[in-house]
mmCIF file of C-alpha atoms and ligand atoms in Angstrom:
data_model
loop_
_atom_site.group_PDB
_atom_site.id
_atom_site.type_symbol
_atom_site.label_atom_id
_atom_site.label_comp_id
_atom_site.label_asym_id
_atom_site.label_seq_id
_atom_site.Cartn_x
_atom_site.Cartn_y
_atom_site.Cartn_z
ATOM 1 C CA UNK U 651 231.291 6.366 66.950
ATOM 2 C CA UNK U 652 234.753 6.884 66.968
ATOM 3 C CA UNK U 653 234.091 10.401 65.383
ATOM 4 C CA UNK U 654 232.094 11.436 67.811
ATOM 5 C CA UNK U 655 234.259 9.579 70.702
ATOM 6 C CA UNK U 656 237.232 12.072 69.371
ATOM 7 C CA UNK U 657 235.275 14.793 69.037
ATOM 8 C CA UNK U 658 234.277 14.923 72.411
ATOM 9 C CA UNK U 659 238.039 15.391 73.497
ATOM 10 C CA UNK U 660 238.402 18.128 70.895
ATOM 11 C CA UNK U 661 235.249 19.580 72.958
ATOM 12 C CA UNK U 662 236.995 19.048 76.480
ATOM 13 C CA UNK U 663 239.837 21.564 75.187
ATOM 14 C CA UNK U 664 237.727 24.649 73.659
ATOM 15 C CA UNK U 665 234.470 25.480 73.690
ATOM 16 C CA UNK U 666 231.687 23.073 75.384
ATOM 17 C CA UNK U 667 229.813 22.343 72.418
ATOM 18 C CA UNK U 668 227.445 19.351 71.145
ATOM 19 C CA UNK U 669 228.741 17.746 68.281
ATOM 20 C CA UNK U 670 226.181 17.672 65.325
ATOM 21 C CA UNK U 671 227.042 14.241 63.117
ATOM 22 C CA UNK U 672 227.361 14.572 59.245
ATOM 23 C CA UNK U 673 224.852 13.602 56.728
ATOM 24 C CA UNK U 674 226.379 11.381 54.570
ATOM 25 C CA UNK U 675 223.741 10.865 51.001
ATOM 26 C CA UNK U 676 220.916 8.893 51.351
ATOM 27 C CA UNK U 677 219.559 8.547 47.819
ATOM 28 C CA UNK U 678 221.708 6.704 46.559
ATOM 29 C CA UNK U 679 220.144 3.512 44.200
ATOM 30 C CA UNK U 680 219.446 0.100 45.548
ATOM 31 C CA UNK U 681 221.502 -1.781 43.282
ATOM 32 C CA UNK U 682 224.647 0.216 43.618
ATOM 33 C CA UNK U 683 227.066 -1.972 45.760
ATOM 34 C CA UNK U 684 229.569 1.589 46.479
ATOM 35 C CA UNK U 685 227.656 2.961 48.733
ATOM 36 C CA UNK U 686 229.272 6.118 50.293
ATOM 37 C CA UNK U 687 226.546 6.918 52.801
ATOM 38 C CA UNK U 688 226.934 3.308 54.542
ATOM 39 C CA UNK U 689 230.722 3.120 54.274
ATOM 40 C CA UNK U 690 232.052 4.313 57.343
ATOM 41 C CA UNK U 691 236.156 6.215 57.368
ATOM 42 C CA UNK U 692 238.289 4.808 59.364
ATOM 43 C CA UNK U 693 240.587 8.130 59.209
ATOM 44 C CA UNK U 694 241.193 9.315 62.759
ATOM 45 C CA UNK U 695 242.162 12.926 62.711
ATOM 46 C CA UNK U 696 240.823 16.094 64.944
ATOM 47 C CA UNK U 697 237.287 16.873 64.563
ATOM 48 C CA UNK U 698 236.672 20.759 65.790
ATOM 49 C CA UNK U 699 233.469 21.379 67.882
ATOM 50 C CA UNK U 700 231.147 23.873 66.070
ATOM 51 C CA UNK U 701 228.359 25.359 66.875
ATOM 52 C CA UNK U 702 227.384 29.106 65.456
ATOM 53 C CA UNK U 703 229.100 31.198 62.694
ATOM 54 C CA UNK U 704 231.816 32.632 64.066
ATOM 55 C CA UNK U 705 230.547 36.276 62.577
ATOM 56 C CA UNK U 706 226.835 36.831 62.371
ATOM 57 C CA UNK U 707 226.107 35.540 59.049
ATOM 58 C CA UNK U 708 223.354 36.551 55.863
ATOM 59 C CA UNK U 709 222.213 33.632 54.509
ATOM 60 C CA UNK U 710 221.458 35.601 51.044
ATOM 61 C CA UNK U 711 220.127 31.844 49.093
ATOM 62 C CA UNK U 712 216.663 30.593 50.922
ATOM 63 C CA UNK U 713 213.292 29.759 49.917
ATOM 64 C CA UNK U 714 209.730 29.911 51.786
ATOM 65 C CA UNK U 715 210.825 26.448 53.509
ATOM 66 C CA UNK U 716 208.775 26.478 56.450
ATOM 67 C CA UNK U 717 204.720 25.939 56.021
ATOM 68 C CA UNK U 718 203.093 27.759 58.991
ATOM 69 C CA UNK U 719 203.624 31.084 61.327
ATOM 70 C CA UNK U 720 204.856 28.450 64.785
ATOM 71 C CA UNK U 721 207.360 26.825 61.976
ATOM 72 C CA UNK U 722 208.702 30.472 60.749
ATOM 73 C CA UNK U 723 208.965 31.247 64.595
ATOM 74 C CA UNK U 724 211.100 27.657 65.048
ATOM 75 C CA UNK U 725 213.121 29.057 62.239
ATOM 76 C CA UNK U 726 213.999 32.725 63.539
ATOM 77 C CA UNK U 727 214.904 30.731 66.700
ATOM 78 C CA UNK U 728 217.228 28.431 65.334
ATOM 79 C CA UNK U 729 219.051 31.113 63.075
ATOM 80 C CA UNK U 730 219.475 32.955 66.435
ATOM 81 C CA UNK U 731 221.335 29.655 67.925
ATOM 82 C CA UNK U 732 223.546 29.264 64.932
ATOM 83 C CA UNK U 733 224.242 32.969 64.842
ATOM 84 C CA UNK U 734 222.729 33.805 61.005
ATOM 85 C CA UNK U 735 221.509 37.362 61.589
ATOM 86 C CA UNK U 736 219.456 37.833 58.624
ATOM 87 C CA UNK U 737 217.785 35.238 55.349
ATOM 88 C CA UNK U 738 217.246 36.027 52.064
ATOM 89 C CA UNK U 739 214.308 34.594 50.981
ATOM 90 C CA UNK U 740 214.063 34.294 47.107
ATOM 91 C CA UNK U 741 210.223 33.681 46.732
ATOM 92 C CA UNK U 742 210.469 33.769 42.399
ATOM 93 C CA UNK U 743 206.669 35.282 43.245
ATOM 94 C CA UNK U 744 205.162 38.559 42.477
ATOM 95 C CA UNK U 745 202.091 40.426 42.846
ATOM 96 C CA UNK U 746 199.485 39.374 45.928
ATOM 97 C CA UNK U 747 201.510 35.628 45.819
ATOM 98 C CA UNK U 748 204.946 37.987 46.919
ATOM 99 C CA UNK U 749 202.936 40.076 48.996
ATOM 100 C CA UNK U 750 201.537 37.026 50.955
ATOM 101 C CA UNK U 751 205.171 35.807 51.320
ATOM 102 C CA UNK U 752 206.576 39.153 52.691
ATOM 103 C CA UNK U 753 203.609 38.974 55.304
ATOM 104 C CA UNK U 754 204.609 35.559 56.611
ATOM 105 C CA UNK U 755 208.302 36.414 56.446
ATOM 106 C CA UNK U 756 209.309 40.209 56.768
ATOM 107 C CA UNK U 757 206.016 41.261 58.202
ATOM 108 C CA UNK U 758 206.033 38.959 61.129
ATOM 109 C CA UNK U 759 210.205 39.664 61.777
ATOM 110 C CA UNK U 760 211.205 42.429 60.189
ATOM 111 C CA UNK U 761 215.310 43.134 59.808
ATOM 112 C CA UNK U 762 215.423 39.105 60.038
ATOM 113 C CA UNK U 763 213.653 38.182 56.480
ATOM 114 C CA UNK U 764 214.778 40.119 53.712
ATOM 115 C CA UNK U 765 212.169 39.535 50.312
ATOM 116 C CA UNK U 766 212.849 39.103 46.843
ATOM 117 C CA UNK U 767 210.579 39.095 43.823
ATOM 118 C CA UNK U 768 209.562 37.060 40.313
ATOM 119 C CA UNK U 769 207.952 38.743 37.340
ATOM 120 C CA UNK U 770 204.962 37.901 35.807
ATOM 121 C CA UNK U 771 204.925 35.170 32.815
ATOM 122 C CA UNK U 772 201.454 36.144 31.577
ATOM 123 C CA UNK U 773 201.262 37.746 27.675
ATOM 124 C CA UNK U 774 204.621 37.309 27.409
ATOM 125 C CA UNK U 775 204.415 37.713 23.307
ATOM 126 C CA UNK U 776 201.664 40.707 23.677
ATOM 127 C CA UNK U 777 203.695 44.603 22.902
ATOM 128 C CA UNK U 778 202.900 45.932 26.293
ATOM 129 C CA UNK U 779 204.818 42.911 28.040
ATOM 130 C CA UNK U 780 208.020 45.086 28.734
ATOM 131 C CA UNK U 781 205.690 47.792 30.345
ATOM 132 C CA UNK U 782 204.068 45.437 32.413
ATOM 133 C CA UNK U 783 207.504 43.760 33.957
ATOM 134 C CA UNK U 784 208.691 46.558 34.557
ATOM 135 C CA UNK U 785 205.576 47.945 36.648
ATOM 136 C CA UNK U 786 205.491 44.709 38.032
ATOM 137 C CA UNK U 787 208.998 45.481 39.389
ATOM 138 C CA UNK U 788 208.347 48.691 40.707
ATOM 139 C CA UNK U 789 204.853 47.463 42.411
ATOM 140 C CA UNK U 790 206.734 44.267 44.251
ATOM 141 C CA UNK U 791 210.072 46.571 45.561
ATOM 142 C CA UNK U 792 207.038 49.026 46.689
ATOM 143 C CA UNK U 793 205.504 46.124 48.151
ATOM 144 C CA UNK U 794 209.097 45.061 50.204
ATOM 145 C CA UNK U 795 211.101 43.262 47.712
ATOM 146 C CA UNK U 796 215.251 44.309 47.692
ATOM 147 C CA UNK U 797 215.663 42.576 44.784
ATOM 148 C CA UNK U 798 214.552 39.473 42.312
ATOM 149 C CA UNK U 799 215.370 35.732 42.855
ATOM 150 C CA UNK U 800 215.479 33.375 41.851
ATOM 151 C CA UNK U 801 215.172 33.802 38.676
ATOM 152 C CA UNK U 802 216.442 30.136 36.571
ATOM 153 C CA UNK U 803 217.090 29.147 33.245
ATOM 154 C CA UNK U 804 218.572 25.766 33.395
ATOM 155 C CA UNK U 805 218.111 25.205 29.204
ATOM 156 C CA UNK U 806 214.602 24.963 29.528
ATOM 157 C CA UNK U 807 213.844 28.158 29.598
ATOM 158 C CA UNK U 808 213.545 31.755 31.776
ATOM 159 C CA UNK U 809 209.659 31.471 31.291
ATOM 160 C CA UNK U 810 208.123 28.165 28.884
ATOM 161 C CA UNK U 811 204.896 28.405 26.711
ATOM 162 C CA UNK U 812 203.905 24.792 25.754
ATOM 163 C CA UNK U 813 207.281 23.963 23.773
ATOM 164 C CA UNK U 814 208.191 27.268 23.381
ATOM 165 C CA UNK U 815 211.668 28.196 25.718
ATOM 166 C CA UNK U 816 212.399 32.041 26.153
ATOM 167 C CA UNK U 817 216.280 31.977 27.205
ATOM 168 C CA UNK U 818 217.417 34.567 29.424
ATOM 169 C CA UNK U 819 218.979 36.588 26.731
ATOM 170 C CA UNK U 820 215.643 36.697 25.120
ATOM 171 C CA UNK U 821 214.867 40.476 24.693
ATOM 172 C CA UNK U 822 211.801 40.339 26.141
ATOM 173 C CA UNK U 823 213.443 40.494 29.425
ATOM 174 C CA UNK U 824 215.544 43.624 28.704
ATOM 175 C CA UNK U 825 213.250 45.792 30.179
ATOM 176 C CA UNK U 826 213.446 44.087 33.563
ATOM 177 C CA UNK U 827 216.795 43.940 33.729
ATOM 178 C CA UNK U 828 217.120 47.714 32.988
ATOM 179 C CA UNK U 829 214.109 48.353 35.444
ATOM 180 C CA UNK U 830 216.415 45.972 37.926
ATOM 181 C CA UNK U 831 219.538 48.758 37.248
ATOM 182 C CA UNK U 832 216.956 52.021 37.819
ATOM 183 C CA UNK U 833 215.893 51.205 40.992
ATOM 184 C CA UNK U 834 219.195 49.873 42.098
ATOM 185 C CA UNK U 835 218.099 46.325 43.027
ATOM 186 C CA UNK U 836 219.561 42.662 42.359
ATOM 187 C CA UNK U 837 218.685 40.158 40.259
ATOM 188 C CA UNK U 838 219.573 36.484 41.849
ATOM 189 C CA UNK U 839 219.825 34.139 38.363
ATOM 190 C CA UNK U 840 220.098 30.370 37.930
ATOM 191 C CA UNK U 841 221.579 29.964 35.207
ATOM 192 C CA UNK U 842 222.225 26.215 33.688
ATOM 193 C CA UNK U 843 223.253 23.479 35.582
ATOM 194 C CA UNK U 844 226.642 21.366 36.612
ATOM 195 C CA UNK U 845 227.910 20.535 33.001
ATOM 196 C CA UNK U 846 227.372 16.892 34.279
ATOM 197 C CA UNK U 847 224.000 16.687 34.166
ATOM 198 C CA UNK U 848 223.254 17.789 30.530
ATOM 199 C CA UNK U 849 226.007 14.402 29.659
ATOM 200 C CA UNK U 850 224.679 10.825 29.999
ATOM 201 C CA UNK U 851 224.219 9.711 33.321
ATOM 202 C CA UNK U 852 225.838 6.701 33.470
ATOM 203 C CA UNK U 853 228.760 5.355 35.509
ATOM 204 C CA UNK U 854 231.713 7.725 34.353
ATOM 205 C CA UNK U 855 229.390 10.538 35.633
ATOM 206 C CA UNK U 856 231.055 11.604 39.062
ATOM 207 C CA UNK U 857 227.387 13.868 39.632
ATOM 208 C CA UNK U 858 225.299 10.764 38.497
ATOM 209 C CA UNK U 859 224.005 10.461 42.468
ATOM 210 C CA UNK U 860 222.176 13.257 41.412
ATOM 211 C CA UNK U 861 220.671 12.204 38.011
ATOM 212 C CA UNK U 862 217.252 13.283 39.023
ATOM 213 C CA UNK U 863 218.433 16.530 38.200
ATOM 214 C CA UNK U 864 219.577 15.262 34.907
ATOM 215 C CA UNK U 865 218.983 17.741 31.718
ATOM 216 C CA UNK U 866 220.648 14.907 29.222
ATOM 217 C CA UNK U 867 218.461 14.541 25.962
ATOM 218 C CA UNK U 868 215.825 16.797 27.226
ATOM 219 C CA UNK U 869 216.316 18.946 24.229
ATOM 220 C CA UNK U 870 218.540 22.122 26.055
ATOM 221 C CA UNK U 871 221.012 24.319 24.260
ATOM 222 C CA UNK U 872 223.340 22.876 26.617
ATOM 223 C CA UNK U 873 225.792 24.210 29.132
ATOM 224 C CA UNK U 874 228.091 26.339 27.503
ATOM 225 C CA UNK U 875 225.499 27.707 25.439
ATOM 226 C CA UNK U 876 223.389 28.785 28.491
ATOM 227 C CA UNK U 877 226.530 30.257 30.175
ATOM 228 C CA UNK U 878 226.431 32.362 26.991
ATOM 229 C CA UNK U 879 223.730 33.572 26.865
ATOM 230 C CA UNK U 880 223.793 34.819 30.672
ATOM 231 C CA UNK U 881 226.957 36.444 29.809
ATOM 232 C CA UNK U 882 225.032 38.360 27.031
ATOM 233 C CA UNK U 883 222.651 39.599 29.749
ATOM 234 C CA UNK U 884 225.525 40.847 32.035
ATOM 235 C CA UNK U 885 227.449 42.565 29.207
ATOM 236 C CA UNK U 886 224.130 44.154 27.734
ATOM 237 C CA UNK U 887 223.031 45.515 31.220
ATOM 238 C CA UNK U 888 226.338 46.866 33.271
ATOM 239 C CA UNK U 889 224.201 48.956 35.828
ATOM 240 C CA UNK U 890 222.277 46.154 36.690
ATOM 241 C CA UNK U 891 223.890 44.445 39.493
ATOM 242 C CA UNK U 892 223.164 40.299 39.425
ATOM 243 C CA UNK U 893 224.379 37.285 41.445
ATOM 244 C CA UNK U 894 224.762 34.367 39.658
ATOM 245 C CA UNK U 895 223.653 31.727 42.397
ATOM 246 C CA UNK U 896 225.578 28.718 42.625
ATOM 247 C CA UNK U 897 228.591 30.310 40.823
ATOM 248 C CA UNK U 898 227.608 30.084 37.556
ATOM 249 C CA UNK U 899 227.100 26.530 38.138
ATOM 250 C CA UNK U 900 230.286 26.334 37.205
ATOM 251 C CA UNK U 901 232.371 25.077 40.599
ATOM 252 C CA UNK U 902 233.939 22.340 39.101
ATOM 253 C CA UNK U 903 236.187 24.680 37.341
ATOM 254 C CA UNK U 904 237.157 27.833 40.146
ATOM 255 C CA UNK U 905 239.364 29.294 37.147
ATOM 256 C CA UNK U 906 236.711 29.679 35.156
ATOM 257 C CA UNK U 907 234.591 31.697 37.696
ATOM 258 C CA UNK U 908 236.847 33.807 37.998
ATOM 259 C CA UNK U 909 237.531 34.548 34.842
ATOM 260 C CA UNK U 910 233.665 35.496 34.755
ATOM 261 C CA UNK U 911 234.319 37.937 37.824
ATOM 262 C CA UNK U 912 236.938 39.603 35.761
ATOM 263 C CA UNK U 913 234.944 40.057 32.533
ATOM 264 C CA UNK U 914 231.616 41.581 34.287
ATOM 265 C CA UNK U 915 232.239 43.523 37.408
ATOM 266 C CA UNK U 916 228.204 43.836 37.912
ATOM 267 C CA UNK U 917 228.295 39.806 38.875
ATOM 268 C CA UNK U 918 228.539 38.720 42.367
ATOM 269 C CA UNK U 919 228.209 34.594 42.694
ATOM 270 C CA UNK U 920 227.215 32.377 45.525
ATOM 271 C CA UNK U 921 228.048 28.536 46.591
ATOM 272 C CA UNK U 922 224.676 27.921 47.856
ATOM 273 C CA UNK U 923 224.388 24.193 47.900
ATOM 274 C CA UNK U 924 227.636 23.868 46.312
ATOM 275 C CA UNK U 925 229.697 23.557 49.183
ATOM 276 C CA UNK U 926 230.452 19.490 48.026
ATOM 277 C CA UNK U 927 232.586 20.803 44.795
ATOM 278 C CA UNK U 928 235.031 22.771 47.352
ATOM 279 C CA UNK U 929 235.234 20.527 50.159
ATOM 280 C CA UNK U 930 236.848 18.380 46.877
ATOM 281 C CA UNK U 931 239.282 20.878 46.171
ATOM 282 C CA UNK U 932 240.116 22.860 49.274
ATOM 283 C CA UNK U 933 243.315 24.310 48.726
ATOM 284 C CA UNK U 934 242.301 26.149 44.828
ATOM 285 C CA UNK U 935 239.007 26.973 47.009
ATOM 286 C CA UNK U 936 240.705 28.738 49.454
ATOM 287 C CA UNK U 937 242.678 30.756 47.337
ATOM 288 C CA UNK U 938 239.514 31.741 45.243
ATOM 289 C CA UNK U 939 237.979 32.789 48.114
ATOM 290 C CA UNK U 940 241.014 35.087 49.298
ATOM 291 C CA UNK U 941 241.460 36.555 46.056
ATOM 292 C CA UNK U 942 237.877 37.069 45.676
ATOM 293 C CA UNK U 943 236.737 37.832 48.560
ATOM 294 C CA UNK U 944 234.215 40.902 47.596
ATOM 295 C CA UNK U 945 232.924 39.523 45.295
ATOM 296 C CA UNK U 946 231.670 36.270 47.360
ATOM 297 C CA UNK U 947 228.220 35.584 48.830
ATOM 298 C CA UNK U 948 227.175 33.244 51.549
ATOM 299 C CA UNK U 949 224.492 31.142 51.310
ATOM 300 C CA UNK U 950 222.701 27.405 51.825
ATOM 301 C CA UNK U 951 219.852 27.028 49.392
ATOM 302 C CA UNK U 952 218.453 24.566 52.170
ATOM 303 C CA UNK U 953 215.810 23.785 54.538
ATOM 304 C CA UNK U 954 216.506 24.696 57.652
ATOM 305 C CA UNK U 955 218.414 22.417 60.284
ATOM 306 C CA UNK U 956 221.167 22.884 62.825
ATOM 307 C CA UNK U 957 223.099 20.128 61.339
ATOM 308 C CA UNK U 958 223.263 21.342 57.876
ATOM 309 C CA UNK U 959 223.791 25.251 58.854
ATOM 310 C CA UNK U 960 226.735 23.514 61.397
ATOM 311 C CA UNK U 961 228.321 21.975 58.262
ATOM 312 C CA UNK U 962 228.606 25.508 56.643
ATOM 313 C CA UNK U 963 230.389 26.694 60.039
ATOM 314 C CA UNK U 964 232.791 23.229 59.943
ATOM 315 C CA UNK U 965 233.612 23.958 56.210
ATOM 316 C CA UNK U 966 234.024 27.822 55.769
ATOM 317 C CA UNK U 967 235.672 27.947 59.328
ATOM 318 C CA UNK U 968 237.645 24.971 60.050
ATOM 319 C CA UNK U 969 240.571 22.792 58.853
ATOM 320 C CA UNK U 970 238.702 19.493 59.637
ATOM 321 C CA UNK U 971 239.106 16.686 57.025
ATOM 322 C CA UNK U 972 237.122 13.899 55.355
ATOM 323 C CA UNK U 973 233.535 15.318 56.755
ATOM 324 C CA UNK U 974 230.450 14.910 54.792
ATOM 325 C CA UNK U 975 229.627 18.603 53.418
ATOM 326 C CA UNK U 976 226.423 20.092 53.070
ATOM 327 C CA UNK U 977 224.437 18.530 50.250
ATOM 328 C CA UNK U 978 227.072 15.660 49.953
ATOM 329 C CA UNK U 979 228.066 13.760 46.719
ATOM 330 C CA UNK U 980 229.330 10.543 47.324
ATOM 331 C CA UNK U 981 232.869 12.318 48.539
ATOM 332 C CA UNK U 982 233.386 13.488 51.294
ATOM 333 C CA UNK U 983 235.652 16.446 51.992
ATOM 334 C CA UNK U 984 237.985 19.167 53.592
ATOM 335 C CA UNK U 985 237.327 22.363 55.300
ATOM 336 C CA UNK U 986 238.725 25.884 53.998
ATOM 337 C CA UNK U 987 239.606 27.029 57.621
ATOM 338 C CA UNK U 988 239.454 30.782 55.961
ATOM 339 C CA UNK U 989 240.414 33.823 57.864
ATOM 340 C CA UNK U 990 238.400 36.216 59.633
ATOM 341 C CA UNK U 991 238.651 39.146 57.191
ATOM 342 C CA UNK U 992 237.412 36.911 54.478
ATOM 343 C CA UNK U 993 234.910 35.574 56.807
ATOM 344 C CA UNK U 994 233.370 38.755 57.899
ATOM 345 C CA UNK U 995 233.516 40.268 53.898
ATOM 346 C CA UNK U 996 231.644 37.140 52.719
ATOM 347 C CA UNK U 997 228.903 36.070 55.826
ATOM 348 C CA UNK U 998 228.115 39.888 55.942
ATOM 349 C CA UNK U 999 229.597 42.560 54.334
ATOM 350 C CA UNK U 1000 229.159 42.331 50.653
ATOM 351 C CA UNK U 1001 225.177 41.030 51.388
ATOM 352 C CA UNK U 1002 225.370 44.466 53.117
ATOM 353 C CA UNK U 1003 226.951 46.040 50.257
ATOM 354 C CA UNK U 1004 224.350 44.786 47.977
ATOM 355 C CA UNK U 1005 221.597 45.647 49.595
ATOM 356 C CA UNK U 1006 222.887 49.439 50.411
ATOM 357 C CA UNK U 1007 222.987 49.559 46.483
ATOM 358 C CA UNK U 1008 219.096 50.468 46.775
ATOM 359 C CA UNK U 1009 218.380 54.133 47.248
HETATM 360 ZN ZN1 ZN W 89 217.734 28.292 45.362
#
């Protein structure tokens, strides 16, 4: 209340603006007495008023969220509020599934939907398997698709037969990442998960809020090994331009990353429901960001609401403090306030960039 109560003096000096509240966690157990989503901050510091992207933005991480044609058109209008110009809609389909997709999305607003493509997982030991992916490719970037996405191998494998896992280094795949490089197109990959969720989930886990996603003792290679082998991938196809979604998975460690960015300049990474690890660490995020800035994509990986696109705005934009992020953890966090030629480069211009890759 007293958020909110502050926040509407912050609005009486700038821009008249409705302030959108946080969302704290909700799932967090029953019998866990620290409950972060209940416990209310009594910090009282200046709360900015946002409400659209300062730049308009390219949300290049989204999913076929909405059911029906009235929901899509809810959607289109609320991306126009918030100012996102254009979603990237990573559909993992491919075939008449994709081409139903692109229909409800592209088809119905064109320039506001961009489509991306799966592969088929049928035959996948049978000799003509490369042949097929990579006329699968073709057929779906005939069909609309600027790219493939999301394409994840968390330890489980890239595709699963019964028991059988085929990583993503698996060779198999080699012809669709080459196919990927000939026609100029990216490839969006999930690779692994935090490191904290292939290690026991108990109460020295700081991600075990989120052990639903837990990979411990389900029989992975485990996260460094998965890292690997996506690293094989990127060094075995450098004309193939990728975007490792989520940054690598890897956010709890921005040194890291960026010693990825170094090694494979074909590898682009997004923060796509991620945003929780910087708001943690806002001063080594901002710095990433400035010294990476090209090489930086925006994006939510969530369904679509004012209040969690605002939280992007409050946390790429602002200098706000102790605000529940998007996709909270039980912390909450600090905004990276970042300038405006970072902004523009990483709502807009390197999505551009990608997609201008296609000829
Ligand atoms: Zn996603």
């Amino acid at each position: 209340m007293r958020l909110v109560l502050l926040a509407a003096l912050v609005v009486a000096g700038s821009a008249r603006a409705q302030d959108v509240p946080d969302k704290p966690p909700e799932d967090v157990p029953a019998d866990n007495r620290f409950d972060p989503g209940r416990m209310q901050s009594s910090l009282v510091v200046p709360r900015t008023a946002v409400a659209r992207f300062r730049f308009p933005a390219i949300d290049v991480h989204s999913h076929d969220y909405v059911e029906t044609p009235a929901a899509v058109a809810e959607w289109v209008k609320l991306q126009e509020r918030v100012g996102v110009a254009r979603t990237f809609v990573l559909t993992g389909e491919t075939g008449g599934a994709f081409q139903a997709l692109v229909a409800k999305y592209a088809g119905a607003y064109p320039g506001r939907f961009v489509m991306f493509s799966g592969f088929t997982t049928e035959g996948i030991d049978a000799p003509d398997y490369g042949e097929r992916l990579r006329a699968g490719l073709r057929a779906d970037v005939a069909a609309g698709a600027h790219g493939m996405g999301e394409l994840s191998d968390k330890g489980l494998g890239l595709v699963r037969v019964g028991d059988k896992a085929y990583f993503i280094d698996d060779p198999r795949f080699d012809p669709l990442w080459d196919e990927a490089g000939k026609l100029h197109v990216p490839v969006f990959v999930h690779v692994a998960e935090p490191a904290a969720f292939y290690e026991p989930p108990d109460e020295k886990n700081d991600l075990r809020r989120s052990a639903n996603w837990s990979l411990y003792g389900k029989g992975t290679p485990g996260f460094q090994a998965m890292l690997e082998k996506f690293e094989r991938v990127l060094s075995k196809h450098p004309g193939t331009q990728f975007v490792a979604v989520h940054s690598f998975n890897l956010t709890n460690d921005l040194g890291a990353i960026a010693a990825l960015l170094r090694r494979h300049p074909n590898v682009d990474v997004d923060f796509a429901a991620r945003m929780w690890e910087l708001a943690r660490q806002p001063f080594t995020a901002r710095k990433f960001f400035l010294e990476h800035a090209d090489r930086i994509l925006f994006g939510t990986d969530n369904d679509p609401a004012p209040a969690m696109y605002l939280a992007h705005v409050r946390q790429m934009e602002t200098q706000d403090e102790w605000f529940w992020p998007a996709d909270a953890e039980w912390w909450r966090g600090y905004g990276l306030g970042l300038p405006d030629g970072v902004l523009k480069k990483v709502y807009r211009e390197n999505a551009l960039k990608l997609l201008a890759r296609r000829r």
